[in-house]
Every structure is written in C-alpha cells, then in structure tokens.
Amino acid sequence: MLSIPRGCPAWARRYHRSVAARIILGTQWGDEGKGKVTDFFAETADLVVRYQGGNNAGHTVVVGEERFALSLVPSGVMNPGCTPVIASGCVVDPGVLLDEIDMLASRGVDPSRLRLSSNAHLIMPYHRKLDAVKERYLGRQKIGTTKRGIGPAYADKYARQGIRVQDLFDTKILNDKLDIALAEKNKILTRVYNQLPMDALEITHQYQEYAERLRPYVDDTSLLVASAIESGRDVLFEGAQGTLLDIDHGTYPFVTSSNPTAGGALTGTGIGPKAIDEVIGVAKAYISRVGTGPFPTELSDEIGEAMVRIGGEYGTVTGRRRRCGWLDLVALRYAARVNSLTSLFVTKLDVLSGFETLNVATAYSSLGSHYTEFPRQQRVLYNCTPVLQELAGWETNISEVRNAADLPKEARAYLRFIEKDVGVPIRWVSVGPERSQVIDLTPTPAS
Ligand code: GDP
Ligand code: IMO
Ligand code: MG
C-alpha cells in the first residue's frame, strides 16, 4: 500500500490507493493536453519522468491565472513535492533547458529538484542548422519539423556519433567527439547545403559554460526511477508527442524521431515492463496535427476552423496553426493496441459545445477497400476517407461541470460511444485548461 502524503486533497487521495507507476501518453499526433493531464496527476506524484523527445514538445500547464509553456522540464515541476526527471531517452538542448529553468525560477517555481540523465544526448548547434536546411531542401516533401534539431540529434545517437550530457564534464572526450562530428557536418553544411562551417572552439566554450550550470542536476536517472518504483513511490511517465508521431508505429515518414508510445517509457528510462501499473491514453475529443502528413478526418471547412478558434489550436512551441478534424476512432483503437492502454483521459470536451452534430470516424475506405484497422501502407493511408458516425451535439457550456451526471445527455452519449468502440474505459474528462477542470468517472469502490 502506498503512503498518502499529508495535505493531499481528497480527490487526489483516491488515485493513491493502488497505483505506483503510470505512463501518460498521447494517442493522436500530439497536443492532446498531456501537460495538463500530467500536472493534474502530479499533485500527488513523487517523480514525473520525461522519457523521449526534446524541445519539440510544447506542454501548456494552467495553474489559476498563470499559464506555463514547458518544452523540456516535465510538467510535474509545478508541484513542490515532485521530482522532475529528464531521462536518457530524451535529447536535450542545454541552452533551451537552462532558459526554461531560469523562466521557472523567475516565476516562483523551484526547479532545483530537476534531475537530468547523464546518458541523455545533446542537441548541438549543427543539429538545429541541419534540421532547418534539410526541411528547406525537401521543399514540398518536407516533414514540417519544429526545426529544433530533434531528427539530426537522434540520427547521430543511433549512428553512435552522439554527444551525451556526461561528455560535457570530460573535456578530452567532448573535444574529440566534436572534432569528429564537425569534420563530417561541416562538409555537409558547406558542400551540400551551401552554408557556413561551424567553429569547434566556439561550440566547446559555449557548451562548457552550459556544463557548469547543468552540473548540479545531472544524475543516474535510471537508478533514481527504478529505486523510486521499488520503494512504492508514485511515478508518472510523461510522454511527449503522440502515438501517430512514433518513429516505429506512427505515420512514417511524417513522424518525430523517438518512441512516444508506451515502450519508449521503458527503454527511454531504463526500467522493465513489469514496473508499470497503468497506461493512460490522452485523447482530445476531436483531433489535430501540426506539420505535414496524412490526416483522414481533417476538416478544411468552417467546422475545422471553429475547432481551431474555440480550441486555441496554435502550437505552444512554434505558434503554427494546428490542422483539426473529427475524432478518429480507427486511430484511437490502434493507439489502445500499441500502448496496451488501461484507461483513457479525454480532453477538450468543452470545445465541442455548440456544434449541432458531431462525427467520429469508425472505419476508413481507401482505394476500393474498407479498413477497420489502422492501415500499415502509406499509400492506403493517404487515400483514406473516413466512414463517419454522426452523433448529436449539445448546446450548453460544460466547462463548470465536475460530475458526469451534470453533463448534457448528448455529451455522455458521445463519451459512451468512444468507450464502447475503443474498448478502453474513459476514467477522466477534461472540460477546460485549468487543473481543477476535470470530471472523474472512476467508479468509487464499494465501501
Ligand atoms: P500537450 O502537448 O499534449 O501537452 O498539449 P498542448 O499543451 O500543446 O495543447 C493543449 C492545449 O489545450 C493547451 O493550451 C492546454 O492549456 C489546453 N487544454 C488542455 N485541456 C483542455 C481542456 O480540457 N479544455 C480546453 N479548452 N483547453 C484545454
Ligand atoms: P507535444 O509534446 C505536435 C511534429 C512536427 C512534425 C513532426 C516532426 O507538444 O505533443 P520534429 O521536430 O519532432 O522532428 O518534427 O512531429 N511534432 C509535434 N506535433 N505536438 C508535438 O509535441 C510535436 N513534436 C513534434 O510538427 O510534424
Ligand atoms: Mg503540445
């Protein structure tokens, strides 16, 4: 049995009763509201662990009147009893991390508990540059990346040419690795992309400055997380991006370069599958995508426009407009399968208030065939048109609702339809950006 922290609010005490390690991940193309959901659970968590991605993520957390945009520091940092951890599966741009640490400190949030894996890979200036010039070079074929150097940093990691956090503290290794990297990168930058070369000395100086400031945060995070789980502490794994952006299971090549899916939490942290008790899939009540790539339920009409406007669908990191569309249950069933979801957290249901009717995709048709499973072939996915089920909408503003019984019956029917189709229980529904705007559907154990 887990210990319940003193002063823990009544609603939060319920989650404490039996669950020690939970993965919170996106079931769509990112921006599902993972930051808000993580912050909601972090109220009682001991550790919140980011296991993949880097500052391509943009997680907005709203606490009272304050809005925090986080890209690297886990959303649990807002809770003073919680240790935020950046695990080895992440790629870290040290300048961005330090800016975020400073931003938090200047706004009264104590970042000193942050732990950073010594095995995490660093995003270097040439990664950012290569990301940007490659996108330009691809033209109409571009991925629409965040240009934060994510892809090139992971490419170097897997080519075993990456520079890790621990290398910052060993000048010889840092210099040797940088020399090897620049010998190749400068040729690519100058000869392929017609760019100026980068200077090793300049980069070394800058990264050594970062090193001094990062030193207090660096740790063996695999050991830290495993020990916390072992001693029954409450550990949250916060996914960035989403299932459909997964490098192995997403809509390749229009994906990110890491594994946001549940398996990524294990490899990206250095723990085994038996350590995990719950996998919570965060699903927006509709769906959005930033960047290019197939999107079967996309709405390029005034309904999609209304979703963007009402839902404030603009990127936290890049400010880009997000493409919006009806909820895709084919994709959600797929996410349930590849992540072994144990429950769903539906967000932004409030955004759908006022739509006369709603639609959800239950299947696809493509190139003359009918698909109920997410297609594995790019060509099939590109040609998909959704088979839509129409459901009744509701008029009332639901952002103040806290009990399921107070939701309009059409909203309850919408949720029931999702739950039944996906076969995974919806345990929480979010009706606004603020921490308290959550409806708990968890059945209360019989007393
Ligand atoms: P993440 O990347 O998955 O963490 O999601 P983002 O933070 O990028 O985008 C979600 C946006 O929706 C943020 O601006 C949140 O503050 C906001 N949000 C989260 N949950 C809700 C909700 O239930 N209703 C509304 N209206 N906004 C929400
Ligand atoms: P959060 O954590 C939405 C998208 C980019 C692009 C593709 C590859 O806020 O949900 P990258 O820079 O990773 O190489 O870009 O992935 N992308 C996201 N889309 N939310 C995100 O993160 C994203 N992170 C990357 O738009 O299509
Ligand atoms: Mg986001």
Coordinates of C-alpha atoms and ligand atoms in Angstrom, one line a residue:
M1 CA 0.0 0.0 0.0
L2 CA 1.3 3.4 -0.9
S3 CA 1.7 6.2 1.7
I4 CA -0.6 9.1 1.1
P5 CA 1.1 12.5 1.5
R6 CA -0.1 14.8 4.2
G7 CA -2.3 17.6 2.9
C8 CA -3.2 15.7 -0.2
P9 CA -6.6 16.9 -1.4
A10 CA -9.5 14.4 -1.1
W11 CA -10.0 14.0 -4.9
A12 CA -6.3 13.2 -5.3
R13 CA -6.1 10.7 -2.4
R14 CA -8.3 8.3 -4.5
Y15 CA -5.6 7.8 -7.1
H16 CA -3.1 7.0 -4.5
R17 CA -4.8 3.9 -3.3
S18 CA -3.1 1.3 -5.5
V19 CA -1.1 2.7 -8.4
A20 CA 2.6 3.3 -8.3
A21 CA 3.8 3.8 -11.9
R22 CA 1.7 5.3 -14.6
I23 CA 2.5 6.2 -18.2
I24 CA 0.6 9.2 -19.6
L25 CA 0.9 9.4 -23.3
G26 CA -0.6 11.0 -26.4
T27 CA -2.9 8.8 -28.5
Q28 CA -3.0 11.1 -31.5
W29 CA -0.5 13.4 -33.3
G30 CA 0.5 15.3 -30.1
D31 CA -1.0 18.3 -28.4
E32 CA -3.7 16.2 -26.7
G33 CA -3.3 18.0 -23.4
K34 CA -0.7 15.8 -21.9
G35 CA 0.8 18.7 -20.0
K36 CA -2.5 19.5 -18.3
V37 CA -3.1 15.8 -17.5
T38 CA 0.4 15.3 -16.1
D39 CA 0.0 18.4 -13.9
F40 CA -3.3 17.0 -12.7
F41 CA -1.8 13.8 -11.5
A42 CA 1.5 15.4 -10.4
E43 CA -0.4 16.9 -7.5
T44 CA 0.3 13.6 -5.7
A45 CA 3.3 12.2 -7.7
D46 CA 6.8 11.8 -6.3
L47 CA 8.5 11.7 -9.7
V48 CA 7.5 12.9 -13.2
V49 CA 9.7 11.5 -15.9
R50 CA 10.1 12.7 -19.5
Y51 CA 11.3 9.7 -21.4
Q52 CA 11.7 10.8 -25.1
G53 CA 11.7 13.8 -27.4
G54 CA 13.2 17.2 -26.6
N55 CA 12.1 20.8 -27.0
N56 CA 9.9 19.9 -30.0
A57 CA 7.3 19.3 -27.3
G58 CA 5.1 22.2 -26.1
H59 CA 3.1 21.5 -22.9
T60 CA 0.9 24.1 -21.5
V61 CA 0.0 24.0 -17.9
V62 CA -2.5 26.4 -16.4
V63 CA -2.4 27.0 -12.7
G64 CA -5.0 29.5 -11.5
E65 CA -4.3 32.7 -13.5
E66 CA -0.8 31.5 -14.6
R67 CA 0.0 29.8 -17.8
F68 CA 3.3 27.9 -18.2
A69 CA 4.7 26.7 -21.5
L70 CA 7.1 23.9 -21.0
S71 CA 9.1 22.2 -23.6
L72 CA 11.7 20.1 -21.7
V73 CA 11.1 20.3 -18.0
P74 CA 8.4 17.7 -17.0
S75 CA 5.0 19.2 -16.1
G76 CA 5.4 17.8 -12.6
V77 CA 7.8 20.7 -11.7
M78 CA 4.8 22.8 -10.7
N79 CA 4.2 20.5 -7.7
P80 CA 6.7 21.3 -4.9
G81 CA 6.6 17.6 -3.7
C82 CA 7.6 16.2 -7.0
T83 CA 10.9 15.5 -8.6
P84 CA 11.0 16.2 -12.4
V85 CA 13.3 13.8 -14.3
I86 CA 14.7 14.1 -17.8
A87 CA 15.6 10.5 -18.7
S88 CA 18.2 9.1 -21.1
G89 CA 15.8 8.7 -24.0
C90 CA 15.4 12.5 -24.3
V91 CA 17.5 14.8 -26.5
V92 CA 18.5 17.9 -24.6
D93 CA 19.3 21.4 -26.0
P94 CA 21.2 22.7 -23.0
G95 CA 20.6 26.4 -23.8
V96 CA 16.9 25.8 -24.0
L97 CA 16.9 23.8 -20.8
L98 CA 18.7 26.5 -18.9
D99 CA 16.3 29.2 -20.3
E100 CA 13.4 27.1 -19.1
I101 CA 15.0 26.6 -15.6
D102 CA 15.5 30.4 -15.4
M103 CA 12.0 31.1 -16.6
L104 CA 10.5 28.8 -13.9
A105 CA 12.7 30.3 -11.2
S106 CA 11.8 33.9 -12.2
R107 CA 8.1 32.9 -11.9
G108 CA 8.4 31.4 -8.4
V109 CA 8.6 27.7 -9.4
D110 CA 11.6 26.0 -7.8
P111 CA 13.4 24.0 -10.5
S112 CA 16.2 22.8 -8.2
R113 CA 14.8 19.3 -7.8
L114 CA 15.2 18.6 -11.5
R115 CA 17.3 15.5 -12.4
L116 CA 18.9 15.1 -15.8
S117 CA 20.3 11.8 -17.1
S118 CA 24.0 11.8 -17.8
N119 CA 23.2 9.5 -20.7
A120 CA 20.8 11.8 -22.5
H121 CA 22.0 13.1 -25.8
L122 CA 22.7 16.7 -26.5
I123 CA 21.3 18.7 -29.3
M124 CA 24.2 20.6 -30.9
P125 CA 24.1 23.8 -33.0
Y126 CA 24.8 21.8 -36.2
H127 CA 21.7 19.6 -35.4
R128 CA 19.5 22.7 -35.4
K129 CA 21.1 24.0 -38.6
L130 CA 20.8 20.7 -40.4
D131 CA 17.2 20.3 -39.4
A132 CA 16.3 23.7 -40.8
V133 CA 18.3 23.4 -44.1
K134 CA 17.1 19.9 -44.7
E135 CA 13.5 21.0 -44.5
R136 CA 14.2 23.8 -46.9
Y137 CA 15.9 21.3 -49.2
L138 CA 12.9 19.0 -49.1
G139 CA 10.5 21.7 -50.3
R140 CA 7.0 20.4 -50.8
Q141 CA 8.2 17.0 -49.4
K142 CA 9.1 18.5 -46.1
I143 CA 8.1 16.9 -42.8
G144 CA 7.2 20.2 -41.2
T145 CA 9.5 19.6 -38.2
T146 CA 9.8 22.0 -35.3
K147 CA 13.4 22.8 -36.6
R148 CA 14.8 22.2 -33.1
G149 CA 17.4 19.7 -34.3
I150 CA 15.5 16.7 -33.0
G151 CA 15.9 14.4 -36.0
P152 CA 19.6 15.1 -36.6
A153 CA 20.3 14.6 -32.9
Y154 CA 18.6 11.2 -32.8
A155 CA 20.3 10.3 -36.1
D156 CA 23.7 10.9 -34.5
K157 CA 22.7 8.9 -31.4
Y158 CA 21.8 5.9 -33.5
A159 CA 24.9 6.3 -35.7
R160 CA 26.8 6.2 -32.4
Q161 CA 28.2 9.7 -33.0
G162 CA 26.1 11.5 -30.4
I163 CA 27.5 13.7 -27.7
R164 CA 25.9 12.9 -24.3
V165 CA 25.3 15.0 -21.1
Q166 CA 28.2 13.2 -19.4
D167 CA 30.6 14.2 -22.1
L168 CA 30.2 17.8 -21.1
F169 CA 32.3 17.0 -18.0
D170 CA 35.2 15.4 -19.8
T171 CA 37.0 18.0 -21.9
K172 CA 39.0 15.4 -23.9
I173 CA 36.0 13.3 -24.9
L174 CA 34.0 16.5 -25.7
N175 CA 36.7 17.9 -27.9
D176 CA 37.4 14.6 -29.6
K177 CA 33.7 13.9 -30.3
L178 CA 33.2 17.5 -31.5
D179 CA 36.2 17.3 -33.9
I180 CA 34.9 14.1 -35.4
A181 CA 31.4 15.4 -35.7
L182 CA 32.4 18.7 -37.3
A183 CA 34.8 17.1 -39.7
E184 CA 31.7 15.5 -41.3
K185 CA 29.0 18.1 -40.5
N186 CA 30.9 21.0 -41.9
K187 CA 31.4 19.2 -45.2
I188 CA 27.7 18.5 -45.4
L189 CA 26.8 22.1 -44.4
T190 CA 29.2 23.7 -46.9
R191 CA 29.1 21.3 -49.8
V192 CA 25.6 20.0 -49.7
Y193 CA 23.7 22.9 -48.3
N194 CA 25.9 25.9 -49.2
Q195 CA 26.1 27.0 -45.5
L196 CA 29.0 28.4 -43.5
P197 CA 31.0 25.9 -41.5
M198 CA 30.8 25.8 -37.7
D199 CA 33.7 26.5 -35.3
A200 CA 34.6 23.8 -32.8
L201 CA 36.2 26.2 -30.3
E202 CA 33.2 28.4 -30.2
I203 CA 30.9 25.4 -29.6
T204 CA 33.2 24.0 -26.9
H205 CA 33.3 27.3 -25.0
Q206 CA 29.5 27.6 -25.1
Y207 CA 28.9 24.1 -24.0
Q208 CA 31.4 24.2 -21.2
E209 CA 29.5 27.2 -19.9
Y210 CA 26.3 25.2 -20.0
A211 CA 28.1 22.3 -18.3
E212 CA 28.9 24.3 -15.2
R213 CA 25.3 25.4 -14.8
L214 CA 23.9 21.9 -15.5
R215 CA 26.3 20.1 -13.2
P216 CA 24.0 20.1 -10.1
Y217 CA 21.1 18.5 -12.0
V218 CA 23.0 15.6 -13.6
D219 CA 22.2 12.1 -12.1
D220 CA 21.8 8.4 -12.8
T221 CA 18.1 8.7 -13.5
S222 CA 17.6 5.0 -14.4
L223 CA 18.7 4.1 -10.8
L224 CA 16.7 7.0 -9.4
V225 CA 13.5 6.0 -11.1
A226 CA 13.9 2.2 -10.5
S227 CA 14.6 2.8 -6.8
A228 CA 11.5 5.0 -6.5
I229 CA 9.3 2.4 -8.1
E230 CA 10.9 -0.3 -5.9
S231 CA 10.0 1.6 -2.8
G232 CA 6.4 2.0 -3.9
R233 CA 6.6 5.7 -4.7
D234 CA 4.2 7.3 -7.2
V235 CA 6.0 7.7 -10.5
L236 CA 4.5 9.3 -13.6
F237 CA 6.0 9.0 -17.1
E238 CA 5.1 11.9 -19.2
G239 CA 5.1 11.2 -22.9
A240 CA 5.8 13.9 -25.4
Q241 CA 4.3 14.0 -29.0
G242 CA 1.9 11.1 -29.6
T243 CA 1.4 7.6 -30.9
L244 CA 0.9 8.6 -34.5
L245 CA 4.2 10.5 -34.4
D246 CA 6.1 7.5 -33.2
I247 CA 9.1 6.6 -35.3
D248 CA 8.1 2.9 -35.5
H249 CA 4.4 3.0 -35.2
G250 CA 3.4 6.4 -36.5
T251 CA 2.6 7.8 -39.9
Y252 CA 6.2 7.4 -41.2
P253 CA 7.9 9.5 -42.5
F254 CA 5.7 12.2 -41.1
V255 CA 6.7 11.4 -37.6
T256 CA 9.2 12.5 -34.9
S257 CA 12.4 10.6 -34.3
S258 CA 11.6 8.9 -31.0
N259 CA 9.1 6.5 -29.4
P260 CA 6.3 8.3 -27.6
T261 CA 4.5 5.0 -27.3
A262 CA 4.5 3.1 -24.0
G263 CA 7.5 1.0 -24.9
G264 CA 9.5 4.2 -25.2
A265 CA 8.9 4.9 -21.5
L266 CA 10.7 1.7 -20.6
T267 CA 13.7 2.0 -23.0
G268 CA 13.9 5.8 -22.5
T269 CA 14.1 5.5 -18.8
G270 CA 15.9 2.2 -18.2
I271 CA 13.2 0.1 -16.4
G272 CA 11.4 -3.1 -17.3
P273 CA 7.7 -3.6 -18.3
K274 CA 6.7 -5.2 -15.0
A275 CA 7.3 -1.9 -13.3
I276 CA 4.3 -0.3 -15.0
D277 CA 0.9 -0.4 -13.4
E278 CA -1.2 1.8 -15.7
V279 CA -1.0 3.3 -19.2
I280 CA -3.3 6.3 -19.6
G281 CA -4.0 7.4 -23.1
V282 CA -4.7 11.1 -23.5
A283 CA -7.2 11.7 -26.3
K284 CA -8.5 15.1 -27.4
A285 CA -12.3 14.9 -28.0
Y286 CA -11.5 15.8 -31.6
I287 CA -8.0 15.5 -33.3
S288 CA -5.3 17.8 -34.5
R289 CA -2.0 17.7 -36.3
V290 CA 0.8 20.2 -36.9
G291 CA 3.1 19.8 -39.8
T292 CA 2.5 17.7 -43.0
G293 CA 1.4 14.2 -43.5
P294 CA -1.8 12.2 -43.9
F295 CA -4.9 13.1 -41.8
P296 CA -8.0 11.1 -42.7
T297 CA -10.6 13.1 -40.7
E298 CA -9.2 16.5 -41.4
L299 CA -11.8 19.3 -41.8
S300 CA -10.8 22.0 -44.2
D301 CA -14.1 23.8 -43.7
E302 CA -15.7 26.2 -41.2
I303 CA -16.1 23.3 -38.7
G304 CA -12.4 22.7 -38.7
E305 CA -11.9 26.5 -38.4
A306 CA -14.2 26.6 -35.5
M307 CA -12.2 23.9 -33.7
V308 CA -9.0 25.9 -34.2
R309 CA -10.7 29.1 -32.9
I310 CA -12.5 27.6 -30.0
G311 CA -9.8 25.2 -29.0
G312 CA -7.0 27.7 -29.4
E313 CA -5.2 25.2 -31.7
Y314 CA -1.9 27.0 -32.2
G315 CA 1.4 25.4 -31.4
T316 CA 2.9 26.1 -28.0
V317 CA 6.4 26.0 -29.4
T318 CA 6.2 27.2 -32.9
G319 CA 2.9 29.1 -32.9
R320 CA 1.9 27.2 -36.0
R321 CA -1.9 26.7 -36.7
R322 CA -2.9 23.1 -36.0
R323 CA -4.9 21.2 -38.6
C324 CA -8.1 19.9 -36.9
G325 CA -10.7 17.2 -37.6
W326 CA -13.2 14.8 -36.2
L327 CA -12.2 12.3 -33.6
D328 CA -10.6 9.3 -35.3
L329 CA -11.6 6.0 -33.6
V330 CA -9.7 3.9 -36.0
A331 CA -6.5 5.7 -34.8
L332 CA -7.6 5.6 -31.2
R333 CA -8.2 1.8 -31.3
Y334 CA -4.7 1.5 -32.8
A335 CA -3.3 3.6 -30.0
A336 CA -5.1 1.4 -27.5
R337 CA -3.5 -1.6 -29.1
V338 CA 0.1 -0.5 -29.5
N339 CA 0.3 1.0 -26.0
S340 CA -1.8 -1.5 -24.1
L341 CA -3.9 1.4 -22.7
T342 CA -5.6 0.7 -19.4
S343 CA -7.7 3.9 -19.4
L344 CA -8.5 7.0 -21.4
F345 CA -8.3 10.6 -20.4
V346 CA -10.5 12.6 -22.8
T347 CA -9.6 16.3 -23.0
K348 CA -11.2 19.4 -24.5
L349 CA -14.7 18.1 -24.5
D350 CA -15.8 21.7 -23.7
V351 CA -14.5 22.8 -27.2
L352 CA -17.2 20.7 -28.8
S353 CA -20.1 22.5 -27.1
G354 CA -22.3 24.3 -29.6
F355 CA -21.8 22.0 -32.6
E356 CA -25.2 20.9 -33.8
T357 CA -24.0 17.4 -34.7
L358 CA -20.7 15.7 -34.2
N359 CA -19.0 13.0 -36.2
V360 CA -16.5 10.3 -35.3
A361 CA -14.6 8.0 -37.8
T362 CA -15.3 4.3 -37.1
A363 CA -13.6 3.0 -40.2
Y364 CA -11.8 4.1 -43.4
S365 CA -12.4 3.5 -47.1
S366 CA -9.4 3.6 -49.3
L367 CA -8.6 2.5 -52.9
G368 CA -11.8 0.5 -53.0
S369 CA -11.3 -1.3 -49.7
H370 CA -12.8 -1.0 -46.3
Y371 CA -10.5 -0.7 -43.3
T372 CA -11.3 -1.1 -39.6
E373 CA -7.7 -1.4 -38.6
F374 CA -5.2 1.5 -39.0
P375 CA -3.6 0.9 -42.4
R376 CA 0.1 0.0 -42.5
Q377 CA 0.7 1.2 -46.0
Q378 CA 1.4 4.9 -46.7
R379 CA -0.4 4.9 -50.0
V380 CA -3.5 3.4 -48.4
L381 CA -3.5 5.9 -45.5
Y382 CA -3.0 8.8 -47.9
N383 CA -6.1 7.9 -49.8
C384 CA -8.4 7.2 -46.8
T385 CA -11.7 8.8 -46.5
P386 CA -13.3 8.3 -43.1
V387 CA -16.5 6.3 -42.5
L388 CA -18.3 8.7 -40.2
Q389 CA -20.8 8.0 -37.5
E390 CA -23.0 11.1 -36.7
L391 CA -23.8 11.8 -33.1
A392 CA -25.9 14.5 -31.5
G393 CA -24.2 17.6 -30.3
W394 CA -25.1 19.8 -27.2
E395 CA -25.5 23.5 -26.7
T396 CA -24.6 24.1 -23.0
N397 CA -21.3 25.3 -21.8
I398 CA -19.8 22.4 -19.8
S399 CA -16.6 24.0 -18.5
E400 CA -18.0 24.3 -15.0
V401 CA -19.3 20.7 -14.8
R402 CA -17.5 18.4 -12.3
N403 CA -19.9 15.5 -12.1
A404 CA -20.7 13.2 -15.1
A405 CA -24.3 13.3 -14.1
D406 CA -24.4 17.1 -14.8
L407 CA -23.1 16.7 -18.4
P408 CA -25.8 17.0 -21.2
K409 CA -27.1 13.6 -22.2
E410 CA -25.6 14.0 -25.7
A411 CA -22.1 14.6 -24.2
R412 CA -22.5 11.4 -22.1
A413 CA -23.6 9.5 -25.2
Y414 CA -20.6 10.8 -27.1
L415 CA -18.2 9.5 -24.4
R416 CA -20.1 6.2 -24.1
F417 CA -19.8 5.8 -27.9
I418 CA -16.0 6.3 -27.7
E419 CA -15.6 4.0 -24.8
K420 CA -17.6 1.2 -26.4
D421 CA -15.9 1.5 -29.8
V422 CA -12.3 1.6 -28.4
G423 CA -12.9 -0.9 -25.6
V424 CA -11.0 1.1 -23.0
P425 CA -12.7 2.8 -20.1
I426 CA -12.7 6.6 -20.1
R427 CA -11.8 7.5 -16.5
W428 CA -11.4 11.2 -16.7
V429 CA -12.7 14.0 -18.9
S430 CA -11.2 17.5 -19.1
V431 CA -13.5 20.4 -19.7
G432 CA -11.0 23.3 -19.6
P433 CA -7.3 24.1 -19.4
E434 CA -7.2 24.6 -15.6
R435 CA -6.0 21.9 -13.3
S436 CA -9.4 21.6 -11.5
Q437 CA -11.5 21.3 -14.7
V438 CA -11.7 17.6 -14.7
I439 CA -14.6 15.2 -14.3
D440 CA -13.7 12.0 -12.6
L441 CA -15.5 9.0 -14.0
T442 CA -13.6 6.4 -11.9
P443 CA -16.1 4.1 -10.3
T444 CA -15.9 4.5 -6.5
P445 CA -15.0 1.2 -4.8
A446 CA -18.0 -0.2 -2.9
S447 CA -17.5 0.7 0.8
Ligands
GDP1 P1 0.3 18.7 -25.0 O1 1.4 19.0 -26.0 O2 -0.3 17.3 -25.2 O3 0.7 18.9 -23.6 O4 -0.8 19.8 -25.3 P2 -0.6 21.3 -25.5 O5 -0.4 21.9 -24.2 O6 0.4 21.6 -26.6 O7 -2.0 21.7 -26.1 C1 -3.2 21.6 -25.4 C2 -3.8 23.0 -25.2 O8 -5.2 22.8 -24.7 C3 -3.1 23.8 -24.1 O9 -3.3 25.1 -24.4 C4 -4.0 23.5 -22.8 O10 -3.9 24.5 -21.9 C5 -5.3 23.4 -23.4 N1 -6.2 22.4 -22.7 C6 -5.9 21.2 -22.1 N2 -7.0 20.6 -21.7 C7 -8.0 21.4 -22.1 C8 -9.5 21.3 -22.0 O11 -10.0 20.3 -21.5 N3 -10.2 22.3 -22.5 C9 -9.7 23.4 -23.1 N4 -10.5 24.3 -23.6 N5 -8.3 23.5 -23.2 C10 -7.5 22.5 -22.7
IMO2 P1 3.8 17.7 -28.0 O1 4.6 17.0 -26.9 C1 2.6 18.1 -32.1 C2 5.6 17.1 -35.1 C3 6.1 18.2 -36.0 C4 6.4 17.4 -37.3 C5 6.9 16.1 -36.7 C6 8.5 16.0 -36.7 O2 3.5 19.2 -27.7 O3 2.5 17.0 -28.3 P2 10.3 17.1 -35.1 O4 10.6 18.5 -34.8 O5 9.9 16.3 -33.9 O6 11.3 16.4 -35.9 O7 9.0 17.2 -36.0 O8 6.4 16.0 -35.4 N1 5.7 17.3 -33.7 C7 4.7 17.6 -32.9 N2 3.4 17.8 -33.2 N3 3.0 18.1 -30.8 C8 4.3 17.9 -30.5 O9 4.7 17.7 -29.3 C9 5.2 17.6 -31.6 N4 6.5 17.4 -31.6 C10 6.8 17.2 -32.9 O10 5.1 19.2 -36.2 O11 5.2 17.2 -38.0
MG3 MG 2.0 20.4 -27.3

